[in-house]
Amino acid sequence: MKDYITKIREWIQTHIPLTKRKKKHFSTASVIALTTGGMLVVIMICFVQYRQYAGIPLHVLDDSSIAFSGYNGNGTVQDDFHPEQAMLDKLSLTIEQKDASGESTIYLSQLKDSIVCGFNKDSGLSNDEVITYSCTIDKELARNAGYQLVNTQKNYKVEGLAELTPVDPFLDVAATWTMQDGIADMHLTIPDNLLSLGITYTWEAKDETTITLTAAANTAQLQEAGYVLTATTKDYVVGTKPVLIETLDELSDTEIDTILAEAETLLVQELETCGYALAHDEQTLVISGYEEGNIRESYDGFTISFPLIADNLPWYSRFSDLTAEFTGTIYRDSSSVLHFESRTKHSCSVDGFFSLTMEETANP
């Protein structure tokens, strides 16, 4: 039986040929189209996977314009310059939307809070200088939040600063305590070139030994004249404020001797100016010397008296005193040094009859 079936198969293959299937052939255009489509699919898949890994691009800095103030060599950047604000607002809006829909915003909030931006230099600027504004970004936080932050740095050229001459309003300005009529006050020595610019000065005590001096001027007028102040305040160490002595009990014996010596210097200067000759009743008294001075309290301070020696006193005054008296105040200066401030000055004449004194005139 097996042999019979085999013979029938051989006969069919010999006398009845099998019909061949026709192969399909694609055109070149079709092949290119199919290839391009496949590549696009691959690219799209890769792009989606990259976006999922790297995050959605988010531009950090916008095209906000910048302004400068000050003058050339000392310019500053405007305080409210924040080109990253639009990006931060966008993140805030996204966080609100995700919160509303119940989605997690942990990574977004952390990313927003971690962004720090600023200039590499924002003061002491000069025209044509280039400064950089940049933001620090935590890439891992950005990736976790689904973003890729780009355009994080930008350069800006400094321009438009005025060409002004800087003026130090405290150059050669001195501040010292003075005592006038028993009142301590601050005396300022100010150069004429600073006063000519219309600069005015005020002071206030900072502590027991230091004052703060403030300079003020019309800024617009100064700039119109081509000047600008480099500072407006400065501290000066002036020592403690002078203290007025009110009673002799505040002075030691040594200090009293110091005051008497200071008054003696005043007496010698006046006698030398007069040539040791004092006019009295149409005659001249020749002063040959003086005795040690003495000090006493008076209603408006202290009085220091020096007995004068004259060999040609008139007959009616031979048993009287001839004195020179200085009235004034005593104070301790900022260095605790004692001083006698006399309010009187003597002329080259003698007043009186039995009790003679050098005649006093007001201090100029």
GROMACS .gro file of C-alpha atoms in nm:
model
  364
    1MET     CA    1   0.000   0.000   0.000
    2LYS     CA    2   0.280   0.235   0.093
    3ASP     CA    3   0.448   0.173  -0.243
    4TYR     CA    4   0.125   0.247  -0.428
    5ILE     CA    5   0.081   0.588  -0.264
    6THR     CA    6   0.438   0.683  -0.343
    7LYS     CA    7   0.392   0.607  -0.716
    8ILE     CA    8   0.075   0.818  -0.734
    9ARG     CA    9   0.263   1.119  -0.577
   10GLU     CA   10   0.548   1.087  -0.829
   11TRP     CA   11   0.301   1.082  -1.119
   12ILE     CA   12   0.123   1.395  -1.000
   13GLN     CA   13   0.452   1.585  -0.960
   14THR     CA   14   0.552   1.473  -1.311
   15HIS     CA   15   0.231   1.550  -1.503
   16ILE     CA   16   0.063   1.827  -1.299
   17PRO     CA   17   0.307   2.125  -1.220
   18LEU     CA   18   0.235   2.337  -0.909
   19THR     CA   19   0.134   2.704  -0.964
   20LYS     CA   20   0.410   2.940  -0.832
   21ARG     CA   21   0.316   3.230  -0.605
   22LYS     CA   22   0.401   3.575  -0.732
   23LYS     CA   23   0.633   3.780  -0.506
   24LYS     CA   24   0.529   4.134  -0.418
   25HIS     CA   25   0.783   4.411  -0.495
   26PHE     CA   26   0.779   4.757  -0.312
   27SER     CA   27   0.878   5.079  -0.484
   28THR     CA   28   1.179   5.287  -0.370
   29ALA     CA   29   0.951   5.566  -0.244
   30SER     CA   30   0.760   5.323  -0.032
   31VAL     CA   31   1.077   5.188   0.120
   32ILE     CA   32   1.199   5.542   0.206
   33ALA     CA   33   0.864   5.634   0.357
   34LEU     CA   34   0.857   5.323   0.569
   35THR     CA   35   1.216   5.381   0.683
   36THR     CA   36   1.153   5.748   0.769
   37GLY     CA   37   0.841   5.660   0.960
   38GLY     CA   38   1.027   5.403   1.158
   39MET     CA   39   1.302   5.649   1.240
   40LEU     CA   40   1.049   5.911   1.354
   41VAL     CA   41   0.887   5.659   1.581
   42VAL     CA   42   1.227   5.575   1.729
   43ILE     CA   43   1.311   5.947   1.771
   44MET     CA   44   0.978   6.016   1.940
   45ILE     CA   45   1.031   5.729   2.178
   46CYS     CA   46   1.382   5.854   2.257
   47PHE     CA   47   1.258   6.213   2.303
   48VAL     CA   48   0.984   6.104   2.540
   49GLN     CA   49   1.232   5.895   2.737
   50TYR     CA   50   1.485   6.186   2.748
   51ARG     CA   51   1.216   6.429   2.861
   52GLN     CA   52   1.118   6.189   3.132
   53TYR     CA   53   1.484   6.168   3.246
   54ALA     CA   54   1.612   6.525   3.196
   55GLY     CA   55   1.285   6.711   3.251
   56ILE     CA   56   1.091   6.980   3.068
   57PRO     CA   57   1.315   7.277   2.969
   58LEU     CA   58   1.238   7.585   3.181
   59HIS     CA   59   1.405   7.919   3.104
   60VAL     CA   60   1.529   8.081   3.426
   61LEU     CA   61   1.624   8.435   3.316
   62ASP     CA   62   1.406   8.653   3.097
   63ASP     CA   63   1.498   8.960   2.890
   64SER     CA   64   1.434   9.219   3.161
   65SER     CA   65   1.623   9.544   3.100
   66ILE     CA   66   1.873   9.663   3.356
   67ALA     CA   67   1.941  10.013   3.491
   68PHE     CA   68   2.241  10.156   3.676
   69SER     CA   69   2.273  10.444   3.922
   70GLY     CA   70   2.562  10.634   4.075
   71TYR     CA   71   2.859  10.762   3.883
   72ASN     CA   72   3.142  10.616   3.677
   73GLY     CA   73   3.366  10.416   3.909
   74ASN     CA   74   3.103  10.390   4.180
   75GLY     CA   75   2.792  10.267   4.001
   76THR     CA   76   2.533  10.030   4.144
   77VAL     CA   77   2.266   9.802   4.001
   78GLN     CA   78   1.899   9.881   4.054
   79ASP     CA   79   1.766   9.711   4.367
   80ASP     CA   80   1.456   9.558   4.205
   81PHE     CA   81   1.631   9.376   3.920
   82HIS     CA   82   1.515   9.011   3.927
   83PRO     CA   83   1.502   8.852   3.578
   84GLU     CA   84   1.422   8.515   3.737
   85GLN     CA   85   1.092   8.636   3.885
   86ALA     CA   86   0.877   8.525   3.589
   87MET     CA   87   1.017   8.172   3.620
   88LEU     CA   88   0.951   8.168   3.996
   89ASP     CA   89   0.596   8.290   3.937
   90LYS     CA   90   0.544   8.009   3.688
   91LEU     CA   91   0.665   7.751   3.939
   92SER     CA   92   0.435   7.901   4.205
   93LEU     CA   93   0.138   7.875   3.969
   94THR     CA   94   0.222   7.513   3.887
   95ILE     CA   95   0.245   7.431   4.258
   96GLU     CA   96  -0.098   7.587   4.319
   97GLN     CA   97  -0.251   7.391   4.031
   98LYS     CA   98  -0.101   7.060   4.147
   99ASP     CA   99  -0.212   7.126   4.505
  100ALA     CA  100  -0.564   7.190   4.379
  101SER     CA  101  -0.566   6.859   4.189
  102GLY     CA  102  -0.424   6.665   4.482
  103GLU     CA  103  -0.084   6.600   4.321
  104SER     CA  104   0.242   6.601   4.517
  105THR     CA  105   0.436   6.930   4.508
  106ILE     CA  106   0.724   6.839   4.740
  107TYR     CA  107   0.994   6.842   4.473
  108LEU     CA  108   0.856   7.154   4.306
  109SER     CA  109   0.850   7.345   4.635
  110GLN     CA  110   1.201   7.231   4.725
  111LEU     CA  111   1.327   7.335   4.382
  112LYS     CA  112   1.167   7.681   4.402
  113ASP     CA  113   1.308   7.745   4.750
  114SER     CA  114   1.659   7.633   4.653
  115ILE     CA  115   1.707   7.875   4.362
  116VAL     CA  116   1.948   8.156   4.453
  117CYS     CA  117   2.033   8.433   4.205
  118GLY     CA  118   2.259   8.737   4.205
  119PHE     CA  119   2.537   8.940   4.045
  120ASN     CA  120   2.904   8.859   4.067
  121LYS     CA  121   2.944   9.236   4.129
  122ASP     CA  122   2.675   9.496   4.193
  123SER     CA  123   2.862   9.804   4.322
  124GLY     CA  124   3.173  10.006   4.242
  125LEU     CA  125   3.086   9.974   3.874
  126SER     CA  126   3.240  10.156   3.578
  127ASN     CA  127   3.111  10.222   3.229
  128ASP     CA  128   3.180   9.941   2.975
  129GLU     CA  129   3.237   9.690   3.254
  130VAL     CA  130   3.066   9.353   3.204
  131ILE     CA  131   2.896   9.191   3.503
  132THR     CA  132   2.726   8.852   3.528
  133TYR     CA  133   2.390   8.759   3.676
  134SER     CA  134   2.351   8.387   3.749
  135CYS     CA  135   2.133   8.144   3.941
  136THR     CA  136   2.246   7.834   4.125
  137ILE     CA  137   2.031   7.531   4.048
  138ASP     CA  138   2.021   7.192   4.218
  139LYS     CA  139   2.003   6.966   3.911
  140GLU     CA  140   1.884   6.666   4.108
  141LEU     CA  141   1.596   6.862   4.259
  142ALA     CA  142   1.509   6.997   3.916
  143ARG     CA  143   1.507   6.645   3.767
  144ASN     CA  144   1.290   6.515   4.051
  145ALA     CA  145   1.049   6.802   3.988
  146GLY     CA  146   1.037   6.716   3.617
  147TYR     CA  147   1.226   7.022   3.488
  148GLN     CA  148   1.552   7.103   3.317
  149LEU     CA  149   1.641   7.464   3.402
  150VAL     CA  150   1.820   7.644   3.121
  151ASN     CA  151   1.942   8.000   3.056
  152THR     CA  152   2.068   8.035   3.412
  153GLN     CA  153   2.336   8.297   3.341
  154LYS     CA  154   2.346   8.627   3.160
  155ASN     CA  155   2.602   8.906   3.105
  156TYR     CA  156   2.524   9.278   3.120
  157LYS     CA  157   2.730   9.575   3.007
  158VAL     CA  158   2.749   9.873   3.244
  159GLU     CA  159   2.663  10.201   3.073
  160GLY     CA  160   2.509  10.541   3.130
  161LEU     CA  161   2.695  10.629   3.450
  162ALA     CA  162   2.768  11.001   3.491
  163GLU     CA  163   3.126  11.127   3.477
  164LEU     CA  164   3.163  11.300   3.815
  165THR     CA  165   3.460  11.403   4.026
  166PRO     CA  166   3.446  11.236   4.369
  167VAL     CA  167   3.485  11.468   4.667
  168ASP     CA  168   3.572  11.352   5.018
  169PRO     CA  169   3.376  11.594   5.238
  170PHE     CA  170   3.590  11.505   5.540
  171LEU     CA  171   3.934  11.561   5.387
  172ASP     CA  172   4.131  11.792   5.619
  173VAL     CA  173   3.822  11.850   5.833
  174ALA     CA  174   3.910  11.864   6.204
  175ALA     CA  175   3.682  11.844   6.508
  176THR     CA  176   3.792  11.956   6.855
  177TRP     CA  177   3.625  12.049   7.182
  178THR     CA  178   3.637  12.415   7.286
  179MET     CA  179   3.531  12.590   7.604
  180GLN     CA  180   3.379  12.935   7.574
  181ASP     CA  181   3.236  13.119   7.876
  182GLY     CA  182   3.211  12.793   8.063
  183ILE     CA  183   3.020  12.616   7.785
  184ALA     CA  184   3.175  12.321   7.601
  185ASP     CA  185   3.110  12.308   7.228
  186MET     CA  186   3.247  12.135   6.921
  187HIS     CA  187   3.465  12.340   6.692
  188LEU     CA  188   3.494  12.230   6.328
  189THR     CA  189   3.777  12.336   6.102
  190ILE     CA  190   3.657  12.310   5.740
  191PRO     CA  191   3.865  12.393   5.429
  192ASP     CA  192   3.732  12.674   5.208
  193ASN     CA  193   3.709  12.448   4.900
  194LEU     CA  194   3.452  12.229   5.077
  195LEU     CA  195   3.251  12.524   5.202
  196SER     CA  196   3.247  12.669   4.848
  197LEU     CA  197   3.063  12.357   4.732
  198GLY     CA  198   2.778  12.435   4.970
  199ILE     CA  199   2.854  12.146   5.204
  200THR     CA  200   2.716  12.187   5.556
  201TYR     CA  201   2.805  11.987   5.867
  202THR     CA  202   2.628  11.871   6.181
  203TRP     CA  203   2.749  11.649   6.463
  204GLU     CA  204   2.609  11.432   6.736
  205ALA     CA  205   2.769  11.235   7.018
  206LYS     CA  206   2.822  10.866   6.943
  207ASP     CA  207   2.971  10.774   7.280
  208GLU     CA  208   3.174  10.943   7.554
  209THR     CA  209   3.479  10.999   7.334
  210THR     CA  210   3.347  10.989   6.976
  211ILE     CA  211   3.119  11.205   6.763
  212THR     CA  212   2.957  11.134   6.425
  213LEU     CA  213   3.000  11.415   6.176
  214THR     CA  214   2.741  11.437   5.896
  215ALA     CA  215   2.799  11.622   5.568
  216ALA     CA  216   2.503  11.743   5.362
  217ALA     CA  217   2.477  11.914   5.025
  218ASN     CA  218   2.235  11.970   4.739
  219THR     CA  219   2.303  11.656   4.535
  220ALA     CA  220   2.154  11.792   4.213
  221GLN     CA  221   2.359  12.112   4.228
  222LEU     CA  222   2.676  11.918   4.305
  223GLN     CA  223   2.624  11.684   4.010
  224GLU     CA  224   2.546  11.976   3.783
  225ALA     CA  225   2.882  12.121   3.886
  226GLY     CA  226   3.044  11.782   3.815
  227TYR     CA  227   3.098  11.663   4.173
  228VAL     CA  228   2.969  11.389   4.398
  229LEU     CA  229   3.028  11.320   4.768
  230THR     CA  230   3.206  10.995   4.843
  231ALA     CA  231   3.059  10.975   5.194
  232THR     CA  232   2.811  11.153   5.417
  233THR     CA  233   2.916  11.047   5.769
  234LYS     CA  234   3.240  10.993   5.954
  235ASP     CA  235   3.328  10.917   6.316
  236TYR     CA  236   3.582  11.139   6.495
  237VAL     CA  237   3.753  11.050   6.821
  238VAL     CA  238   3.752  11.382   7.012
  239GLY     CA  239   3.796  11.266   7.370
  240THR     CA  240   3.560  11.328   7.656
  241LYS     CA  241   3.359  11.649   7.671
  242PRO     CA  242   3.533  11.923   7.874
  243VAL     CA  243   3.407  11.947   8.232
  244LEU     CA  244   3.361  12.281   8.410
  245ILE     CA  245   3.514  12.307   8.759
  246GLU     CA  246   3.269  12.474   9.000
  247THR     CA  247   3.448  12.466   9.338
  248LEU     CA  248   3.805  12.459   9.463
  249ASP     CA  249   3.722  12.136   9.645
  250GLU     CA  250   3.734  11.962   9.305
  251LEU     CA  251   4.104  12.051   9.269
  252SER     CA  252   4.410  11.911   9.438
  253ASP     CA  253   4.691  12.135   9.565
  254THR     CA  254   4.901  12.034   9.266
  255GLU     CA  255   4.620  12.124   9.028
  256ILE     CA  256   4.574  12.461   9.195
  257ASP     CA  257   4.945  12.531   9.146
  258THR     CA  258   4.902  12.441   8.778
  259ILE     CA  259   4.618  12.692   8.739
  260LEU     CA  260   4.817  12.964   8.916
  261ALA     CA  261   5.110  12.900   8.684
  262GLU     CA  262   4.884  12.935   8.381
  263ALA     CA  263   4.747  13.267   8.509
  264GLU     CA  264   5.102  13.381   8.588
  265THR     CA  265   5.192  13.329   8.224
  266LEU     CA  266   4.908  13.564   8.127
  267LEU     CA  267   5.035  13.827   8.373
  268VAL     CA  268   5.392  13.814   8.240
  269GLN     CA  269   5.268  13.851   7.882
  270GLU     CA  270   5.071  14.163   7.975
  271LEU     CA  271   5.354  14.320   8.176
  272GLU     CA  272   5.595  14.258   7.891
  273THR     CA  273   5.348  14.422   7.651
  274CYS     CA  274   5.335  14.725   7.882
  275GLY     CA  275   5.711  14.732   7.926
  276TYR     CA  276   5.662  14.681   8.301
  277ALA     CA  277   5.535  15.039   8.318
  278LEU     CA  278   5.181  15.128   8.427
  279ALA     CA  279   5.024  15.475   8.403
  280HIS     CA  280   4.872  15.623   8.719
  281ASP     CA  281   4.769  15.985   8.787
  282GLU     CA  282   4.995  16.136   8.524
  283GLN     CA  283   5.291  15.935   8.640
  284THR     CA  284   5.434  15.598   8.550
  285LEU     CA  285   5.469  15.318   8.799
  286VAL     CA  286   5.763  15.092   8.727
  287ILE     CA  287   5.683  14.727   8.807
  288SER     CA  288   5.988  14.548   8.939
  289GLY     CA  289   5.817  14.217   9.013
  290TYR     CA  290   5.516  14.035   9.154
  291GLU     CA  291   5.436  13.798   9.436
  292GLU     CA  292   5.283  13.451   9.431
  293GLY     CA  293   4.923  13.449   9.320
  294ASN     CA  294   4.621  13.329   9.513
  295ILE     CA  295   4.290  13.192   9.393
  296ARG     CA  296   3.938  13.229   9.530
  297GLU     CA  297   3.589  13.134   9.418
  298SER     CA  298   3.374  13.410   9.270
  299TYR     CA  299   3.012  13.428   9.166
  300ASP     CA  300   3.091  13.352   8.799
  301GLY     CA  301   3.396  13.130   8.835
  302PHE     CA  302   3.731  13.200   8.996
  303THR     CA  303   3.944  13.506   9.058
  304ILE     CA  304   4.326  13.488   9.067
  305SER     CA  305   4.513  13.783   9.220
  306PHE     CA  306   4.883  13.874   9.192
  307PRO     CA  307   5.034  14.144   9.420
  308LEU     CA  308   5.257  14.370   9.207
  309ILE     CA  309   5.579  14.533   9.330
  310ALA     CA  310   5.649  14.898   9.234
  311ASP     CA  311   5.925  15.111   9.393
  312ASN     CA  312   5.769  15.447   9.307
  313LEU     CA  313   5.419  15.421   9.448
  314PRO     CA  314   5.262  15.759   9.540
  315TRP     CA  315   5.282  15.858   9.906
  316TYR     CA  316   4.915  15.789   9.971
  317SER     CA  317   4.943  15.434   9.837
  318ARG     CA  318   5.265  15.323   9.998
  319PHE     CA  319   5.074  15.117  10.251
  320SER     CA  320   4.811  14.993  10.001
  321ASP     CA  321   4.802  14.696   9.766
  322LEU     CA  322   4.883  14.706   9.396
  323THR     CA  323   4.734  14.400   9.231
  324ALA     CA  324   4.640  14.242   8.899
  325GLU     CA  325   4.334  14.018   8.898
  326PHE     CA  326   4.216  13.763   8.641
  327THR     CA  327   3.858  13.635   8.650
  328GLY     CA  328   3.751  13.332   8.453
  329THR     CA  329   3.659  12.965   8.453
  330ILE     CA  330   3.852  12.643   8.510
  331TYR     CA  331   3.780  12.327   8.316
  332ARG     CA  332   3.923  11.987   8.233
  333ASP     CA  333   3.970  11.933   7.860
  334SER     CA  334   3.910  11.612   7.663
  335SER     CA  335   4.248  11.483   7.781
  336SER     CA  336   4.170  11.565   8.149
  337VAL     CA  337   4.420  11.854   8.142
  338LEU     CA  338   4.321  12.156   8.352
  339HIS     CA  339   4.291  12.502   8.195
  340PHE     CA  340   4.215  12.852   8.318
  341GLU     CA  341   4.005  13.055   8.074
  342SER     CA  342   4.036  13.423   8.161
  343ARG     CA  343   3.754  13.659   8.073
  344THR     CA  344   3.954  13.974   8.147
  345LYS     CA  345   4.246  14.159   7.999
  346HIS     CA  346   4.445  14.437   8.160
  347SER     CA  347   4.540  14.769   8.009
  348CYS     CA  348   4.869  14.941   8.086
  349SER     CA  349   4.718  15.161   8.355
  350VAL     CA  350   4.635  15.151   8.724
  351ASP     CA  351   4.296  15.235   8.872
  352GLY     CA  352   4.208  15.326   9.231
  353PHE     CA  353   4.335  15.553   9.504
  354PHE     CA  354   4.445  15.372   9.819
  355SER     CA  355   4.386  15.023   9.674
  356LEU     CA  356   4.539  15.008   9.330
  357THR     CA  357   4.469  14.749   9.059
  358MET     CA  358   4.562  14.707   8.699
  359GLU     CA  359   4.267  14.842   8.502
  360GLU     CA  360   4.068  14.572   8.322
  361THR     CA  361   3.924  14.584   7.975
  362ALA     CA  362   3.698  14.335   7.809
  363ASN     CA  363   3.860  14.055   7.614
  364PRO     CA  364   3.850  14.121   7.237
   0.00000   0.00000   0.00000
